[in-house]
Tab-separated table of C-alpha atoms and ligand atoms in Angstrom:
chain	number	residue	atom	x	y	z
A	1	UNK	CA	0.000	0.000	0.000
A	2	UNK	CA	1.572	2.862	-0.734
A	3	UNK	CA	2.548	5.983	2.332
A	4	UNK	CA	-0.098	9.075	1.422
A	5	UNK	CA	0.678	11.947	2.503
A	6	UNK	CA	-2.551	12.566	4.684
A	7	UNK	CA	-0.602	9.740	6.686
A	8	UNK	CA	0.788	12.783	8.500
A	9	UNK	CA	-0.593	14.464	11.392
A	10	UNK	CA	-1.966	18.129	11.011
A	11	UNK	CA	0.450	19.834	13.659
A	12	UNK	CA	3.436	18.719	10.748
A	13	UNK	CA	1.621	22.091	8.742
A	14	UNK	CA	3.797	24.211	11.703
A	15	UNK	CA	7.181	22.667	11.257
A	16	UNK	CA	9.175	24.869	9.103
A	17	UNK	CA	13.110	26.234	9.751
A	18	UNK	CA	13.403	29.736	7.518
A	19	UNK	CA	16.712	30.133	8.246
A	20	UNK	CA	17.587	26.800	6.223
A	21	UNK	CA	15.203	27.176	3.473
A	22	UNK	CA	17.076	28.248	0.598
A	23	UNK	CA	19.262	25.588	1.321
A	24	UNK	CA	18.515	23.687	-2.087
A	25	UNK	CA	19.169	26.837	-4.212
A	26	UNK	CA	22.599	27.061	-2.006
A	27	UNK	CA	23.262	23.314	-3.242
A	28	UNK	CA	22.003	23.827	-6.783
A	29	UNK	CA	24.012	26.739	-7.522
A	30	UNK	CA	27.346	25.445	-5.356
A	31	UNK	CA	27.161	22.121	-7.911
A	32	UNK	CA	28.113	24.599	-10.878
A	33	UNK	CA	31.165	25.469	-9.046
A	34	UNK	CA	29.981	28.886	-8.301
A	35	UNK	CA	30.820	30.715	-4.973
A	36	UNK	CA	28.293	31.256	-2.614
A	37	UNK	CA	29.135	34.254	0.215
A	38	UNK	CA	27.231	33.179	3.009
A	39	UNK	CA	26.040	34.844	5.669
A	40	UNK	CA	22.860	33.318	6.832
A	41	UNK	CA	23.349	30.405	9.691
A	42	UNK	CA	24.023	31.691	13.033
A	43	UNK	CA	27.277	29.072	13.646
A	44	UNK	CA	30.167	30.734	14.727
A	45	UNK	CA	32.359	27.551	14.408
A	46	UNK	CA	33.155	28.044	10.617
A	47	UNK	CA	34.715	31.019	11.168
A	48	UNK	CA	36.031	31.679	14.911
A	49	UNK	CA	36.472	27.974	15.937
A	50	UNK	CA	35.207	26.080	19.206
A	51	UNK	CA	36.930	27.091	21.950
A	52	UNK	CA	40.198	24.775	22.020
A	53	UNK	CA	40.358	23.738	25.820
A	54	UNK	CA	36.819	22.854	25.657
A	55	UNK	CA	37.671	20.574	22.399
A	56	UNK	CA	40.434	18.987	24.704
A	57	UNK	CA	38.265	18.118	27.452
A	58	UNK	CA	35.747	16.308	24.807
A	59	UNK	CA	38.556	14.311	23.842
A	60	UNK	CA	39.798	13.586	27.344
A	61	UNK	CA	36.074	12.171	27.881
A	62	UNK	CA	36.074	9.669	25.235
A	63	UNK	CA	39.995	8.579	25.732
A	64	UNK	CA	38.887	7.567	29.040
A	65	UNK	CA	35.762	5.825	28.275
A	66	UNK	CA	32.823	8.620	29.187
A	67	UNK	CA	30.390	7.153	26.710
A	68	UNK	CA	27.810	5.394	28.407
A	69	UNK	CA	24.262	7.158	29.199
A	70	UNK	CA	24.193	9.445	32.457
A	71	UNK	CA	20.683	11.007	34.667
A	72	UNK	CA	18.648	12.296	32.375
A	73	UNK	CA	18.408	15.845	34.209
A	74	UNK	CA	22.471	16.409	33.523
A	75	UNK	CA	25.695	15.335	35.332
A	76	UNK	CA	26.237	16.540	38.671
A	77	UNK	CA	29.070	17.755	38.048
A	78	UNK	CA	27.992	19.417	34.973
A	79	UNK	CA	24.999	20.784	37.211
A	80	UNK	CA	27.423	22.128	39.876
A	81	UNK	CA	29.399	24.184	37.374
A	82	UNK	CA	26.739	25.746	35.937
A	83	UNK	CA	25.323	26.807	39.158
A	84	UNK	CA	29.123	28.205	39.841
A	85	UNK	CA	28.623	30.474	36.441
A	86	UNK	CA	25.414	31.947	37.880
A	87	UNK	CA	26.208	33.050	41.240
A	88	UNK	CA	29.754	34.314	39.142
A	89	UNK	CA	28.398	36.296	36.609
A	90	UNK	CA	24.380	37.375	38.209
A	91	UNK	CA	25.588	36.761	41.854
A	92	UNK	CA	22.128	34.196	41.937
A	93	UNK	CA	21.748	31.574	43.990
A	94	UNK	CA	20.679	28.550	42.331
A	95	UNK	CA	20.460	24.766	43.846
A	96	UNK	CA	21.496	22.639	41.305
A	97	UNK	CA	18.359	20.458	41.552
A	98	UNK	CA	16.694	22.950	39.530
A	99	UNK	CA	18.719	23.177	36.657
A	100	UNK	CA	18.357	20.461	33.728
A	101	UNK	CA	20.537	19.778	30.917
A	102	UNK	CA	18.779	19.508	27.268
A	103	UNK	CA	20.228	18.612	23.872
A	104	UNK	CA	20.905	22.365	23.038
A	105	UNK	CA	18.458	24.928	23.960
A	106	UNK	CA	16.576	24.131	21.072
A	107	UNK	CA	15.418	20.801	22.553
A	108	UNK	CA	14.622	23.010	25.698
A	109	UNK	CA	12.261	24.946	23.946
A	110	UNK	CA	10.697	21.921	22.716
A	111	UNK	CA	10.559	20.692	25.926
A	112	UNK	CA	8.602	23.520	27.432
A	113	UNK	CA	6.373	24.432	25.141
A	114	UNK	CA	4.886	20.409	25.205
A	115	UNK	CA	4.743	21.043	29.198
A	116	UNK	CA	2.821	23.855	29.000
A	117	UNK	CA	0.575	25.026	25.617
A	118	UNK	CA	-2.086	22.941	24.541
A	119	UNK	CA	-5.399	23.838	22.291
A	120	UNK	CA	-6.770	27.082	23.259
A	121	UNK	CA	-3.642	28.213	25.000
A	122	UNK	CA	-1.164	31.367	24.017
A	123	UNK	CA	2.193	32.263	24.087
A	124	UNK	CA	3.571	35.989	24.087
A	125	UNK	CA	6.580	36.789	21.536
A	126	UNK	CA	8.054	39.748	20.853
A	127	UNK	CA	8.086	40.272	17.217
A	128	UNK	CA	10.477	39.911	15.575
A	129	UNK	CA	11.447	36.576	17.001
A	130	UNK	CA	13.713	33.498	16.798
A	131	UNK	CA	12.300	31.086	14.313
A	132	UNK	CA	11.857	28.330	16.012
A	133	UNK	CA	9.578	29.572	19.172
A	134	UNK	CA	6.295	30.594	17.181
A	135	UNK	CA	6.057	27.106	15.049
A	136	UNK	CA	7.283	24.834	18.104
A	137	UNK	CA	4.143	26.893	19.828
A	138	UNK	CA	1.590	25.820	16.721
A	139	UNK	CA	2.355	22.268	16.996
A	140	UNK	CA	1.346	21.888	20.039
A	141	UNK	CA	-1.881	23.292	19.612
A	142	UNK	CA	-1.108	27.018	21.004
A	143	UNK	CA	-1.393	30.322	19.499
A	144	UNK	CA	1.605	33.177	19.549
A	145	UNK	CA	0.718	37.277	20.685
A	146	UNK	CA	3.008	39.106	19.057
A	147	UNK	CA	4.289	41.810	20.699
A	148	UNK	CA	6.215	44.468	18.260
A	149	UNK	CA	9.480	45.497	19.525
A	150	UNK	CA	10.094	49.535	18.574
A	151	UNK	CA	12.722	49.659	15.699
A	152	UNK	CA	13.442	53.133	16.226
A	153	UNK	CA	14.278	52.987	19.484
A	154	UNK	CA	17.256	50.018	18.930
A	155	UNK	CA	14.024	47.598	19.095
A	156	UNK	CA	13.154	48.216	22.499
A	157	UNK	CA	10.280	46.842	24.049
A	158	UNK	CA	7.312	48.653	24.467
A	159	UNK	CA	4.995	48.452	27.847
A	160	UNK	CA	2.094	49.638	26.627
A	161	UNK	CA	2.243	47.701	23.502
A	162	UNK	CA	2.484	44.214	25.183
A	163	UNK	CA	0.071	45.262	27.792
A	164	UNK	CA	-2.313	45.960	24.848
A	165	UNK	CA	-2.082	42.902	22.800
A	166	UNK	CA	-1.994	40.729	26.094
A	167	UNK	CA	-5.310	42.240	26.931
A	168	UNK	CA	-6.823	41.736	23.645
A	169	UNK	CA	-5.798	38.077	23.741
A	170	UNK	CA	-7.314	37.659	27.132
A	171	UNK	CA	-10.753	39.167	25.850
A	172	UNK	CA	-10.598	37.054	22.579
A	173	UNK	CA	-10.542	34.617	25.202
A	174	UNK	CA	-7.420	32.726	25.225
A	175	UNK	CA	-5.615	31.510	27.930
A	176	UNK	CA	-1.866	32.762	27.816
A	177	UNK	CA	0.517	30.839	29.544
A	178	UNK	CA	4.384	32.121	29.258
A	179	UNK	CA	6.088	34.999	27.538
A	180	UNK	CA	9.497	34.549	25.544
A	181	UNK	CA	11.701	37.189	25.938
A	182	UNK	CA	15.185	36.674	23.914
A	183	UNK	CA	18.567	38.562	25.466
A	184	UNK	CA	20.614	39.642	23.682
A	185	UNK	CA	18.705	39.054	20.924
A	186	UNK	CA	18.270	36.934	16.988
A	187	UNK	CA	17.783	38.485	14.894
A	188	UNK	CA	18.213	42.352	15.984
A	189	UNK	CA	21.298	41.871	17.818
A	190	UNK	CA	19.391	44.470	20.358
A	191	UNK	CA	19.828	43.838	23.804
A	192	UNK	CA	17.151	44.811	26.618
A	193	UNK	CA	18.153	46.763	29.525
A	194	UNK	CA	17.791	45.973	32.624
A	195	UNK	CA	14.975	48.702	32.725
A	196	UNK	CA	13.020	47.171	30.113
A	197	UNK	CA	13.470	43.792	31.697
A	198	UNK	CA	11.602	45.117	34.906
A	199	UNK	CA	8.922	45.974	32.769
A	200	UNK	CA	8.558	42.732	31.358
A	201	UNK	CA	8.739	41.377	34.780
A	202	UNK	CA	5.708	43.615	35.889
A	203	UNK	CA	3.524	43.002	33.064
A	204	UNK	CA	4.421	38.942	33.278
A	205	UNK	CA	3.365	39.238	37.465
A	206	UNK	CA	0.408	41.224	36.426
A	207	UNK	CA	-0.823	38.898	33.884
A	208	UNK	CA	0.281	35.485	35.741
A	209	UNK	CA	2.280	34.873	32.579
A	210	UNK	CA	5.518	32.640	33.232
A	211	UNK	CA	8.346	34.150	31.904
A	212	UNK	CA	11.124	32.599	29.854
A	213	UNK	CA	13.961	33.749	28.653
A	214	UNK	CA	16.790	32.439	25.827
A	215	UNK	CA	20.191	33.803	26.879
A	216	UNK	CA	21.944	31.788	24.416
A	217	UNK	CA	24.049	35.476	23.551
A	218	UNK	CA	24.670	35.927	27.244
A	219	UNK	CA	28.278	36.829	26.958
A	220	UNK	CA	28.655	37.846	23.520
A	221	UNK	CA	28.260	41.747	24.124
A	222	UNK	CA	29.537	44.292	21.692
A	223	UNK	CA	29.326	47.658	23.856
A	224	UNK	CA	29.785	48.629	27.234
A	225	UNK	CA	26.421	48.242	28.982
A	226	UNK	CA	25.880	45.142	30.833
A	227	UNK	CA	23.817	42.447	30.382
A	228	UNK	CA	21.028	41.717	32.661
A	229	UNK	CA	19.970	37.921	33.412
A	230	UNK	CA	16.234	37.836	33.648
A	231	UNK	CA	16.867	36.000	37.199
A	232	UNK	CA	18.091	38.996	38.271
A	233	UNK	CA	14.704	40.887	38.074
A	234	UNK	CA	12.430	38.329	38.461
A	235	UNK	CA	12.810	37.275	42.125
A	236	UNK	CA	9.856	35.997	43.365
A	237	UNK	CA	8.190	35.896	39.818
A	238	UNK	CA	7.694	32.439	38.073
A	239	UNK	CA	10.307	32.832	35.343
A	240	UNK	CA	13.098	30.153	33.497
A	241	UNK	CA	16.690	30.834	32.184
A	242	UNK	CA	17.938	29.059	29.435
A	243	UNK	CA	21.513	28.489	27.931
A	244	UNK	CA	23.839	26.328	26.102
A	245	UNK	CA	27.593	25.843	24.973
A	246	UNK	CA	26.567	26.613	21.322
A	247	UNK	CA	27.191	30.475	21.258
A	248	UNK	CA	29.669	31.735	24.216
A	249	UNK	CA	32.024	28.495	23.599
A	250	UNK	CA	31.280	28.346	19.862
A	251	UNK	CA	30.019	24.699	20.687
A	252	UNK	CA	26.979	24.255	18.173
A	253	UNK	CA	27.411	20.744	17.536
A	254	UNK	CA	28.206	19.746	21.011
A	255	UNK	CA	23.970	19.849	21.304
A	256	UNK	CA	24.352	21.013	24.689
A	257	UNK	CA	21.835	23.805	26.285
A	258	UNK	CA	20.453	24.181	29.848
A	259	UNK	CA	17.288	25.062	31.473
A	260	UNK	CA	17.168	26.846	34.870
A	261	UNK	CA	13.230	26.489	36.733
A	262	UNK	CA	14.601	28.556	40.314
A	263	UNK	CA	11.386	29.635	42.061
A	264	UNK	CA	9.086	27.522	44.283
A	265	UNK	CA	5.846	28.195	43.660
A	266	UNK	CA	3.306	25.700	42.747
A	267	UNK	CA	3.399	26.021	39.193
A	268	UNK	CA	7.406	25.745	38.719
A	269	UNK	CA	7.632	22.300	40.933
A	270	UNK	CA	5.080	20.755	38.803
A	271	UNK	CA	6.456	21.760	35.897
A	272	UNK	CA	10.431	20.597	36.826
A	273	UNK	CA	8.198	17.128	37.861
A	274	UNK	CA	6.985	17.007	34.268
A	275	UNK	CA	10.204	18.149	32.546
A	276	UNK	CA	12.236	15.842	34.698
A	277	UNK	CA	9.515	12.973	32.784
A	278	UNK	CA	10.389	14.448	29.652
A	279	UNK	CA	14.152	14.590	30.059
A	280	UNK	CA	14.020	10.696	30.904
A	281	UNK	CA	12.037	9.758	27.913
A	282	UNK	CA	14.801	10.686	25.866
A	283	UNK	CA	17.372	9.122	28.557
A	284	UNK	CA	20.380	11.778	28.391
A	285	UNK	CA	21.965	14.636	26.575
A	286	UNK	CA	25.945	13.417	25.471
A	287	UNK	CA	27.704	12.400	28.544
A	288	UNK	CA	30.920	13.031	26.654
A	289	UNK	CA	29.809	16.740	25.944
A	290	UNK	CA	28.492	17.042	29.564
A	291	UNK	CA	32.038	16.681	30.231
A	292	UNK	CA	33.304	19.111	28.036
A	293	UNK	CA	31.127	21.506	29.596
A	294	UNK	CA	32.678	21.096	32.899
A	295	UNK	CA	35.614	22.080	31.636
A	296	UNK	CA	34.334	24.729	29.375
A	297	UNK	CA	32.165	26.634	32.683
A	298	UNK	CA	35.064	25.918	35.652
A	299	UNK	CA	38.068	27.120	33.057
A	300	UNK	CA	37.511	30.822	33.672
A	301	UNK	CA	40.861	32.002	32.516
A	302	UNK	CA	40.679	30.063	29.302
A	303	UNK	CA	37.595	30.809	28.217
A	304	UNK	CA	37.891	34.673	29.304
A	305	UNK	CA	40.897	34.745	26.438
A	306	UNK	CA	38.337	32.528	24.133
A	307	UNK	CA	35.858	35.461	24.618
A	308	UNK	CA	38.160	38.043	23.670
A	309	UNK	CA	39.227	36.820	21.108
A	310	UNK	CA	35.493	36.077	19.716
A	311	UNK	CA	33.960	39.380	20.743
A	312	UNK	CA	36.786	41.601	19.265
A	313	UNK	CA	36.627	39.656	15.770
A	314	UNK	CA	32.624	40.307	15.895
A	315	UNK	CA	32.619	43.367	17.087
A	316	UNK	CA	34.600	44.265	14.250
A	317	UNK	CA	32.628	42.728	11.896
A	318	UNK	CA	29.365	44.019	12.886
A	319	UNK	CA	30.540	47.801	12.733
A	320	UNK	CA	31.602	47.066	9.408
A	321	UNK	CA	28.788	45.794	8.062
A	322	UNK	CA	26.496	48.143	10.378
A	323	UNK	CA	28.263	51.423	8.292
A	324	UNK	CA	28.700	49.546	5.024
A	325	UNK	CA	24.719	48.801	5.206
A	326	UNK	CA	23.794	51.809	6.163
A	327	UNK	CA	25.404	53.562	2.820
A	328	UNK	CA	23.160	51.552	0.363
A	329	UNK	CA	20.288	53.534	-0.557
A	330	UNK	CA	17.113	52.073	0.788
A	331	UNK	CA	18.764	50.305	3.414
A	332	UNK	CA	18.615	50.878	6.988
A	333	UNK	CA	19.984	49.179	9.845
A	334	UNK	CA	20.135	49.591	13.805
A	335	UNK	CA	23.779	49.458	15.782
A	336	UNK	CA	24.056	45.570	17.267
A	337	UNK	CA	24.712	45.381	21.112
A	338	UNK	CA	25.401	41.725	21.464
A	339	UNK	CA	25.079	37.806	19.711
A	340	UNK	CA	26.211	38.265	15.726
A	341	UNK	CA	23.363	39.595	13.677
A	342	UNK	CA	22.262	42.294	11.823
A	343	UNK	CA	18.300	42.986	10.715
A	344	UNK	CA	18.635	45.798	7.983
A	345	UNK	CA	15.422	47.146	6.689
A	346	UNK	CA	15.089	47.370	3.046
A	347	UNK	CA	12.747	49.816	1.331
A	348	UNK	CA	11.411	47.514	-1.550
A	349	UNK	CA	9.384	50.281	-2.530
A	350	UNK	CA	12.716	51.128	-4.457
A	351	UNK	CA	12.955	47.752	-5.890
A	352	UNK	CA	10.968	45.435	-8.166
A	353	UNK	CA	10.640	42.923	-5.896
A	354	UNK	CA	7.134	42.390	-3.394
A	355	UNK	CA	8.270	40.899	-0.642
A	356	UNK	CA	11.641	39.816	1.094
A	357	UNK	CA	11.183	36.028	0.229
A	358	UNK	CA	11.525	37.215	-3.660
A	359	UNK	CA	14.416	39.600	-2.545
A	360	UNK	CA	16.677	36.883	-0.851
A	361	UNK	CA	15.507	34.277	-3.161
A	362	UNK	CA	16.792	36.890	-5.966
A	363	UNK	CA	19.760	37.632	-3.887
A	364	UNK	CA	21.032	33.899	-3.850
A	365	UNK	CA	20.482	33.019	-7.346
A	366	UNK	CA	21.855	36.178	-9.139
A	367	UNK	CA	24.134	37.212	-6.644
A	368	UNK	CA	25.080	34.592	-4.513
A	369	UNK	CA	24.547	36.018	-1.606
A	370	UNK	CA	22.893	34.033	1.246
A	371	UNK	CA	20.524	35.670	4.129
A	372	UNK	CA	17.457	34.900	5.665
A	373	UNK	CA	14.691	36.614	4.484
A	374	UNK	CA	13.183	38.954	7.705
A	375	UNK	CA	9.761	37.491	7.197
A	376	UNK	CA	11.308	33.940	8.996
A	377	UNK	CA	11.447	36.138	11.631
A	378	UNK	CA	8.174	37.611	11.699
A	379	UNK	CA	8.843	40.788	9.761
A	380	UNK	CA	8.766	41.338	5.962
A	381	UNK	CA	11.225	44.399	4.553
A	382	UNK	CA	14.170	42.817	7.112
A	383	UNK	CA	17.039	40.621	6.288
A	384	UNK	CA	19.131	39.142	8.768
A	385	UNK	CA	22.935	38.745	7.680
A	386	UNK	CA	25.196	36.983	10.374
A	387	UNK	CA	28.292	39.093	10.967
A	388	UNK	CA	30.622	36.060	11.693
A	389	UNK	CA	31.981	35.825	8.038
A	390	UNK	CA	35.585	38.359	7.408
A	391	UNK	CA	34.964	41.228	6.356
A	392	UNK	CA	35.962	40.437	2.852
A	393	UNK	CA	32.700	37.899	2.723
A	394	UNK	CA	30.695	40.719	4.078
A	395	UNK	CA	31.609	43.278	1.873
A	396	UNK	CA	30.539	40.727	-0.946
A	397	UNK	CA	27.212	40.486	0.956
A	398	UNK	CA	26.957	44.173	1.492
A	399	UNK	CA	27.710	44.793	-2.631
A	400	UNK	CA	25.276	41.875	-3.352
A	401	UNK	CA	22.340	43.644	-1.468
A	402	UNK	CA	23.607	47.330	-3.131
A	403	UNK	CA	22.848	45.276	-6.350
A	404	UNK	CA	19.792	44.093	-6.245
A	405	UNK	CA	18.386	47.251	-4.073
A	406	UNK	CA	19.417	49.380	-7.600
A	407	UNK	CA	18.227	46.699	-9.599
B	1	PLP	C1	18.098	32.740	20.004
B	1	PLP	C2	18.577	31.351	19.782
B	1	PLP	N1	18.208	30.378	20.627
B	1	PLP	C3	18.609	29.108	20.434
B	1	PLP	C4	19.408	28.757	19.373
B	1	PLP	C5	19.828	27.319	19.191
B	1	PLP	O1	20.543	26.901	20.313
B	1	PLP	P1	21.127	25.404	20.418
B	1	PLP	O2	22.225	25.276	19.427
B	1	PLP	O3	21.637	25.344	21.840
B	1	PLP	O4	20.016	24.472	20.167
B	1	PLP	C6	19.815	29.730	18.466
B	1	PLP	C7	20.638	29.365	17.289
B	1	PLP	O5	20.908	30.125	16.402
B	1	PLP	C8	19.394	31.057	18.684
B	1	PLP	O6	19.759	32.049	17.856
């Protein structure tokens, strides 16, 4: 009998990955020999490396035989050390019992979204947003708010905006359950201060929203302010920190992220109960990498020089392409304070094309230039460039988007 395609179930019409979806066009064109100047997937190994001492500890793991399953919720030793790293850099206290290791952050997101939406239930974004949050949300049967953030204003979050849309939700009748705030952030590379954060906090406490927050970027800042860990804020306010060794140790294939639940009320012990279930379904993240992350989260002094030696190379990078964008006519773009991205706004008023899908599509196949087309991330006109590539790539990418803008 032969597999129809209704054999699938209807949540499958939410799983889609933007940021990979020109991926064929990227093949067809690379199999004519052709060039492609890429600056579209957020993985900073390519081009800066994993941090080495971290690599050596991975190694040191397997040499000695560290390949056999561990507890589900992380390695206690693992769980210690990233404990350490809070009270270190946020001064929090958190018991290690409360912290659980996922297969990167992006299976913690999974994770919590099947614990808590179901059919008739919301979910708060701020738009624009990571990719995956909003369809991870739709298949399990919930709904995303979008609140915008303010593009003028470095894409700051506004109170009265998400106070307004969370109040039209609640009379449309649907029953939000978390917010998702993302700092510092993909794909503005804005990051919130720790003023804006308190007003998240208040309208989260007001709402009885729980609050969660991706600090994947935690310590890749580009300016002088400092960044603010939600836990910091939200004392006494149901909230969840997450993290991973993808982004700070440039450790993307590691598939290591972390999820912090640190308050006691009702709601957060049921929900570690539940995501403690979940976490043994799937038996274990890599005890290997585990391992590697001990190293990478106790080695302070190495991974101190790892950091400056990422941030200065980015930092340099994303001022480059920040001016560079800026000169094309019709493009705009806002100063990045942290993680590696740029969103430029592009006036396709002044082009032929309708919509940004057409423009990057365009963009690939006549000038071989790869970005993600700001609609991905909830907001057409925008295309998010990584600024991890030199700046010899980016110039290319810069030129490319000139092109097509005159075009
Ligand atoms: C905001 C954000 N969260 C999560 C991830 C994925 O994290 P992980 O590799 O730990 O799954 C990314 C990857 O680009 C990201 O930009």
């Amino acid at each position: 009998m032969p597999f129809k395609s209704d054999t699938l179930s209807q949540r499958m019409e939410h799983a889609c990955y933007p940021i990979r979806e020109l991926f064929p066009l990227s093949e067809e064109i690379r199999k004519t020999g052709a060039e492609i100047y890429n600056a579209s997937i957020g993985d900073p190994v390519p081009y800066l490396g994993t941090a080495s001492y971290v690599v050596k500890a991975y190694r040191k793991a397997l040499k000695e035989g560290k390949t056999s399953y561990c507890r589900p919720p992380g390695d206690f030793g693992f769980l210690d050390e990233i404990a350490k790293r809070y009270k270190r850099l946020y001064n929090l206290d958190i018991d290690s019992s409360k912290i659980f290791v996922t297969q990167g952050l992006s299976e913690a997101v999974a994770f919590l979204v099947e614990s808590l939406m179901d059919k008739g239930r919301g979910a708060v974004l701020f738009n624009p947003y990571y990719p995956v949050y909003a369809p991870t949300v739709g298949l399990f049967g919930g709904t995303v708010v979008l609140s915008e953030l303010d593009e003028g204003h470095g894409w700051a979050p506004s109170k009265e905006n998400l106070e307004e849309k969370i109040k039209n939700a609640k009379s449309a009748g649907m029953d939000l359950k978390f917010m998702l705030v993302n700092n510092p952030n993909n794909p503005t590379g804005s990051m919130f201060s720790r003023k804006y954060l308190e007003d998240v906090v208040e309208v989260a406490k007001n709402n009885d929203l729980l609050i969660i927050s991706d600090e994947i970027y935690d310590e890749i800042i580009l300016v002088k302010e400092k960044m603010t860990c939600i836990g910091e804020v939200a004392k006494g306010v149901p909230h969840i920190i997450m993290n991973g060794l993808s982004k700070n140790w440039g450790g993307t294939g590691f598939r290591i992220g972390w999820v912090i639940m640190p308050e006691d009320d009702e709601g957060s012990k049921k929900l570690r109960e539940g995501f403690t279930n979940l976490l043994s379904m799937r038996l274990c993240a890599s005890t290997p990498a585990q391992l590697a992350g001990v190293e990478a989260l106790s080695n302070a002094k190495a991974h101190r020089r790892y950091l400056k030696y990422i941030v200065k190379n980015i930092k340099e990078r994303a001022e480059f392409m920040h001016k560079r964008l800026n000169e094309i006519n019709g493009v705009s773009c806002q100063k990045a304070k942290g993680a590696f991205y740029l969103f430029p706004k592009i006036d396709l008023s002044k082009t032929k094309f309708k919509n940004d899908k057409e423009f990057c599509t365009e963009l690939l196949r006549k000038e071989h230039v790869w970005v993600t087309r700001g609609s991905g991330f909830g907001l057409d006109s925008h295309l998010r460039t990584t600024v991890l590539p030199p700046v010899d790539i980016l110039e290319k990418v810069a030129q490319g988007i000139e092109n097509l803008v005159r075009c």
